[in-house]
Every structure is written in structure tokens, then in C-alpha cells.
Amino acid sequence: FVPLLLLLFTSFISARMLFMPSLPSPHAFFKQCFEGFKDGLLWATLGMGLCTVPLTLTFYPSVYAYVYSTTDPYSVPNWMGLVTGLFSVLVSQMIVCLYGYFKGLVGEQVKEGGEGKRNSRVWHMLPVQKKEYKGEILGYKEALFAHLTNPEGFLLLGGYLIIYWMSGMMNESYYNMKPVVPSVRNVFGQLALVDFLQYAAHRLEHIAPTWIYVASHKPHHRHHNPNLFQAFDGSVADTVLMILVPLLGTSVIMGELGAKVTVWEYMTFGSLYSSHLCLIHSNTPHRFDLLHRLVGVGTSWDHHVHHSMFKYNYGHLFMWWDWVGGTYRDGGEKFN
């Protein structure tokens, strides 16, 4: 564990050094080391927090026994797995919303005298796009309520999960409630696969006949300068084509590949997936975006390129598919 922790913090410190325009002075070097340490600490804390439910229930047998009133996983009814999964995503969204509140991702621009006021002082608090925000500026409570009650978002996603799970059509391994710690391989495999399918669907929506684009994805693109709470604000058709179909394809393909994905791995995947979609729509970058940018994980810079230019950066979780497809444009360079 300790070597992994050291590797994590070294990675974030190295990322900061690589983006410096010149060799730092000793004072600047140690300052960047400290900032890199904070980047890594925030990343690790936020990442572990998003996976709170599956990690807690698999690491601590006493918590598992308390929640399900049994230590026998085969006596836990199937519907409890569904409820736990939905609760896991809800918890991860609550953490993202709290993170957004304390960072000021949604109220970074507030009404004062009819004009937007910007009070950010450091790079990870400055707007990704320097152009004036032209959308309706909502207070945090109003934006949060709209996010959680958006019919194209969690209501539709929740309905899909309830129907798919209760139909019994998912792979048998999903219904095994044995508390096994999620496998990094299966979680990462799901994230990479769903992002590839979503990249393909996203690109097809943009090159499809105009009437399909207008009916599906165009409503989401009214947000030229989006914020964290607008990730799922689009249309029913867009959610079905670009989120539900890739999700369904991911579970089917993982089963066909012989991956015995457990309910805990599915929860972890769902929590990370839904949270990252929100984070890349943030109107301010994140401290950990410097490392993400180096390894090809999608950043708020990258996704704002797509919302401002439309024909680049179709990926969400990763930029790998854009690299291969020749559709990548560096958001860090575009927005300086």
C-alpha cells in the first residue's frame, strides 16, 4: 500500500513539474511538491469517497451483516442488490455535489447588479472558458434540484436499472451478493468499454442526419459553457442513445468476454462513471486535471472543447478513442 501511495503522489508532483515553463527555483520546486501532494490527496480522497458503499460493504463484514441482517450472501434477496446499487450512485452524487459546493463549481458566476461576478484567484478556480457565461445563472440549491430531478438524467437511468435488474436478464454473476472486494480489472474494463461505445454513439449523433441530431443531442449543446450540474441535461433520446445503449452493451459484452462482474464491481463502475460525467462538465478545472491530461483521462478542459467547437473530443472518461480517431484537441492549450 505504501509504495502505491508514494507512486500516486510522485505522479501528481511530476505532472506539475512537466507543465512548468522553466526549471523551478528550489523554493518553487518544494512549493510544487507540496501542491502535487495536495493534488494526489484530493484525488485519492474523492475517488475513495465515490466508492464508499461497495468498498465499505466488502471490506467490513460487520457492516455487511448489519445492513442485510445476515452473513449469508445467498439469503439476501435480489432486490436488495438493486437498492444498494442505486444508493451507491446516490452517495457518489452527493459527494460530487458537496465537492462542487465547496469548490464553487456552480455559483462561481453569481448575479450582482445583473452582471456576472468572478471571484476566483488560482488556476483551478478560474473558469475553463474565458468568454462570458450566457446561460441562466442559478443558485446552488436551484441548480442541485434541477440536476437531481432532471427526467433525462437520473429518473431515466434509474428506470433502466430497475427494469434491467428486476427482469433477471443480467449475467448471473451480478446477482451474487457475496462480499468480494471489487477487482480493478473488471471496474477498469467496464469504464474503458462504456467510454468506447459512448464515443462511437456520440460521434454518430454528430454526423447523423440533421433531424436525428436536433431530436437527440442538440438540446444538450445549448450549453456552450456548461457547469457540473448540466451533465445530464439534454433529451430523452440523447440519454437513450448515448448512455443507456452503451451501458447495456457494456454489461452484455463483459459477459460474453467471460468477465464475472460482481454487483460490487458494477456499483463501483456506476458510481465512478456517473460522477466523472459531472466532473468533466465543470466550468472550472480540477487540481487533478494536470495528471489526467497526461495519461488521457478526460478533463473539464477537454470536454469544454467539445461544447465550444462540437467536432472534437467525443470521449468522456478517456481521450484515447479521440487520439486514435484523430478527433482530439488539447483543451489545456485551447483555453490556455
XYZ file of C-alpha atoms in Angstrom:
336
model
C 0.000 0.000 0.000
C 2.808 2.422 0.930
C 4.663 2.016 -2.428
C 1.398 2.630 -4.287
C 0.778 5.745 -2.213
C 4.269 7.047 -2.944
C 3.763 6.331 -6.663
C 0.478 8.229 -6.571
C 1.951 11.365 -5.023
C 5.066 11.170 -7.219
C 2.817 11.056 -10.297
C 0.953 14.196 -9.310
C 4.155 16.044 -8.417
C 5.730 15.008 -11.747
C 2.664 16.217 -13.630
C 3.034 19.654 -12.090
C 6.724 19.795 -12.961
C 6.109 18.841 -16.593
C 3.689 21.725 -17.075
C 6.068 24.323 -15.651
C 7.507 26.616 -18.366
C 11.042 26.547 -16.961
C 13.167 24.871 -14.317
C 11.893 25.951 -10.894
C 13.931 27.537 -8.169
C 14.418 25.417 -5.013
C 11.601 27.331 -3.318
C 9.259 26.866 -6.299
C 10.265 23.201 -6.526
C 9.259 22.418 -2.954
C 6.132 24.507 -3.334
C 5.123 22.451 -6.367
C 5.915 19.240 -4.475
C 3.544 20.331 -1.724
C 0.875 21.289 -4.252
C 1.306 17.949 -6.022
C 0.898 16.188 -2.673
C -2.389 18.057 -2.173
C -3.499 17.151 -5.715
C -2.925 13.480 -5.023
C -4.566 13.631 -1.605
C -7.684 15.255 -3.066
C -7.791 12.738 -5.935
C -7.437 9.738 -3.615
C -9.953 11.070 -1.089
C -12.526 11.938 -3.728
C -12.026 8.645 -5.584
C -12.373 6.523 -2.456
C -15.357 8.585 -1.354
C -17.189 7.944 -4.624
C -16.822 4.197 -3.991
C -17.858 4.406 -0.320
C -20.767 1.956 -0.458
C -19.204 -1.033 -2.290
C -15.859 -0.655 -0.510
C -17.419 -0.402 2.944
C -19.723 -3.390 2.452
C -16.953 -5.628 1.086
C -14.134 -4.557 3.429
C -16.147 -4.685 6.666
C -18.150 -7.900 7.292
C -19.797 -6.382 10.378
C -21.274 -3.562 8.271
C -22.464 -6.088 5.680
C -24.136 -8.191 8.390
C -25.776 -5.098 9.897
C -27.127 -3.798 6.582
C -28.505 -7.116 5.340
C -29.245 -8.683 8.754
C -27.342 -11.803 7.723
C -23.858 -13.048 6.946
C -25.159 -15.474 4.315
C -24.996 -13.743 0.904
C -27.318 -16.318 -0.662
C -30.152 -15.321 1.656
C -30.052 -11.670 0.533
C -32.948 -11.020 -1.883
C -32.101 -9.786 -5.393
C -33.934 -6.510 -4.939
C -31.532 -5.592 -2.122
C -28.677 -5.608 -4.604
C -30.597 -3.153 -6.779
C -31.394 -0.851 -3.864
C -27.766 -0.937 -2.707
C -26.559 -0.094 -6.218
C -28.917 2.859 -6.562
C -27.903 4.049 -3.096
C -24.221 3.771 -4.065
C -24.728 6.067 -7.070
C -26.758 8.468 -4.922
C -23.960 8.654 -2.344
C -21.357 9.304 -5.053
C -23.528 12.085 -6.484
C -23.921 13.636 -3.038
C -20.125 13.672 -2.680
C -19.712 15.286 -6.122
C -22.335 17.894 -5.237
C -20.616 18.702 -1.932
C -17.268 18.899 -3.700
C -18.850 21.269 -6.213
C -20.333 23.380 -3.444
C -17.053 23.835 -1.562
C -15.066 24.394 -4.743
C -17.626 26.825 -6.125
C -18.151 24.978 -9.404
C -21.764 26.036 -9.700
C -22.091 29.574 -8.335
C -18.638 30.676 -9.441
C -20.544 33.211 -11.503
C -23.300 34.849 -9.482
C -25.751 37.621 -10.199
C -24.845 41.002 -8.849
C -26.321 44.075 -10.441
C -27.390 41.990 -13.430
C -23.801 41.018 -14.286
C -21.671 38.003 -13.538
C -19.064 38.385 -10.839
C -15.943 36.235 -10.798
C -14.068 35.900 -7.554
C -11.593 33.099 -8.359
C -7.882 33.616 -7.668
C -5.975 30.453 -8.655
C -5.925 28.406 -11.869
C -8.105 25.549 -10.635
C -10.755 28.068 -9.577
C -10.729 30.126 -12.777
C -13.347 29.422 -15.475
C -12.245 26.969 -18.171
C -13.648 29.285 -20.819
C -12.830 32.969 -20.533
C -15.849 34.072 -22.563
C -18.807 35.420 -20.645
C -21.305 32.862 -19.453
C -24.560 33.476 -21.333
C -26.815 30.838 -19.813
C -29.247 31.251 -16.959
C -27.334 31.600 -13.704
C -28.938 29.521 -10.971
C -28.137 29.483 -7.295
C -26.620 26.299 -5.882
C -29.893 24.971 -4.459
C -31.813 25.585 -7.683
C -29.072 24.005 -9.806
C -28.843 20.993 -7.477
C -32.612 20.457 -7.544
C -32.679 20.667 -11.346
C -29.781 18.187 -11.545
C -31.345 15.568 -9.282
C -34.862 15.810 -10.739
C -33.878 16.015 -14.400
C -36.057 13.412 -16.204
C -33.375 12.876 -18.866
C -30.864 12.021 -16.153
C -31.303 10.005 -13.018
C -35.004 9.269 -13.445
C -34.390 7.641 -16.818
C -31.181 5.941 -15.664
C -32.866 4.681 -12.513
C -35.782 3.313 -14.516
C -33.417 1.491 -16.854
C -31.506 -0.087 -13.961
C -34.684 -1.157 -12.162
C -36.173 -2.809 -15.266
C -32.907 -4.433 -16.367
C -32.062 -5.738 -12.896
C -35.514 -6.998 -11.926
C -36.002 -8.679 -15.319
C -33.245 -11.131 -14.399
C -31.624 -10.627 -17.809
C -28.243 -9.568 -16.444
C -25.382 -12.034 -16.173
C -25.750 -14.385 -13.207
C -22.603 -13.021 -11.562
C -24.303 -9.638 -10.981
C -26.800 -11.211 -8.597
C -24.175 -12.818 -6.355
C -24.156 -10.778 -3.132
C -21.014 -12.408 -1.717
C -18.908 -9.524 -0.306
C -15.839 -9.651 -2.548
C -13.637 -6.544 -2.897
C -14.107 -5.055 -6.399
C -11.499 -6.098 -8.959
C -9.581 -3.223 -10.581
C -9.511 -5.202 -13.841
C -13.282 -5.563 -14.100
C -14.007 -1.998 -12.981
C -11.464 -0.550 -15.408
C -12.688 -2.872 -18.181
C -16.231 -1.582 -17.795
C -15.095 2.057 -17.775
C -12.947 1.642 -20.905
C -15.633 -0.310 -22.772
C -18.526 2.011 -21.967
C -16.426 5.004 -22.976
C -15.577 3.395 -26.332
C -19.245 2.657 -27.009
C -20.212 6.142 -25.855
C -17.528 7.675 -28.076
C -18.966 5.798 -31.083
C -22.562 6.774 -30.247
C -21.565 10.385 -29.597
C -19.728 10.689 -32.900
C -22.602 9.059 -34.789
C -25.057 11.534 -33.289
C -22.950 14.405 -34.626
C -22.683 13.006 -38.169
C -26.236 11.645 -38.323
C -28.930 13.348 -40.435
C -29.855 16.752 -39.039
C -33.273 15.665 -37.781
C -31.696 12.954 -35.607
C -29.137 15.374 -34.146
C -31.803 18.010 -33.480
C -34.078 15.483 -31.769
C -31.357 13.899 -29.656
C -28.070 15.640 -28.906
C -28.640 19.272 -29.857
C -30.632 20.106 -26.675
C -27.522 19.277 -24.624
C -25.370 21.528 -26.802
C -27.349 24.602 -25.893
C -24.847 24.647 -23.012
C -21.833 26.151 -24.811
C -20.155 26.802 -21.468
C -21.554 24.047 -19.200
C -21.220 23.506 -15.480
C -21.129 20.461 -13.237
C -24.923 20.162 -12.912
C -25.629 20.129 -16.663
C -24.077 16.746 -17.457
C -27.446 15.015 -17.843
C -29.401 17.991 -19.131
C -30.357 17.077 -22.694
C -33.147 14.978 -24.133
C -34.646 11.536 -23.556
C -33.385 10.371 -26.960
C -29.864 11.551 -26.161
C -29.798 9.705 -22.837
C -31.054 6.521 -24.503
C -28.641 6.630 -27.449
C -25.506 7.857 -25.714
C -25.829 6.493 -22.171
C -28.323 3.636 -21.885
C -27.310 1.808 -25.070
C -23.570 1.911 -24.164
C -24.388 0.785 -20.612
C -26.422 -2.141 -21.920
C -23.722 -3.003 -24.445
C -21.067 -2.925 -21.741
C -22.849 -5.427 -19.493
C -23.582 -7.762 -22.415
C -20.056 -7.636 -23.880
C -18.385 -8.088 -20.488
C -20.490 -11.220 -20.016
C -19.629 -12.516 -23.492
C -15.936 -11.956 -22.755
C -16.271 -14.191 -19.704
C -15.755 -11.472 -17.114
C -17.600 -12.446 -13.951
C -18.570 -8.902 -12.991
C -19.944 -8.780 -9.447
C -22.584 -6.468 -8.091
C -19.840 -4.627 -6.160
C -17.814 -4.051 -9.311
C -20.931 -2.833 -11.096
C -21.660 -0.421 -8.225
C -18.091 0.895 -8.275
C -18.217 1.319 -12.042
C -21.589 3.083 -11.936
C -20.526 5.434 -9.167
C -17.284 6.443 -10.900
C -18.934 6.709 -14.321
C -21.824 8.956 -13.306
C -19.556 11.137 -11.176
C -16.944 11.643 -13.881
C -19.607 12.729 -16.374
C -20.470 15.530 -13.954
C -16.860 16.488 -13.209
C -15.892 16.966 -16.875
C -18.788 19.406 -17.338
C -17.434 21.619 -14.545
C -16.911 25.230 -15.556
C -13.647 25.251 -13.591
C -10.811 22.694 -13.846
C -9.815 20.352 -11.031
C -6.483 20.115 -9.232
C -6.009 16.577 -10.537
C -6.665 17.512 -14.191
C -2.927 18.019 -14.828
C -2.201 14.307 -14.328
C -5.423 13.269 -16.058
C -4.365 15.330 -19.076
C -1.032 13.466 -19.284
C -2.500 9.949 -19.136
C -5.539 10.591 -21.328
C -8.290 10.714 -18.719
C -10.993 13.195 -19.756
C -10.780 16.633 -18.139
C -13.068 19.629 -17.929
C -10.708 21.373 -20.380
C -11.165 18.560 -22.903
C -14.936 18.427 -22.657
C -15.343 22.188 -22.885
C -13.535 21.962 -26.238
C -16.366 19.743 -27.424
C -19.076 22.075 -26.144
C -17.439 25.101 -27.760
C -16.307 23.538 -31.072
C -18.573 20.430 -31.455
C -16.305 18.387 -33.744
C -13.569 17.396 -31.282
C -13.239 15.344 -28.082
C -16.185 12.959 -28.292
C -14.801 10.839 -25.455
C -15.852 11.371 -21.858
C -13.918 9.179 -19.440
C -10.843 8.860 -21.652
C -9.386 10.695 -24.620
C -7.787 7.542 -26.063
C -10.501 6.976 -28.655
C -10.158 10.580 -29.851
C -6.396 10.103 -30.145
C -6.946 7.029 -32.321
C -9.817 8.575 -34.278
C -7.999 11.843 -34.976
C -10.658 13.897 -33.186
C -8.643 15.076 -30.189
C -7.844 18.699 -29.447
C -5.938 19.639 -26.303
C -8.262 21.635 -24.077
C -5.392 22.897 -21.945
C -3.813 24.567 -24.973
C -7.074 25.927 -26.384
C -8.124 27.546 -23.127
C -4.560 28.426 -22.073
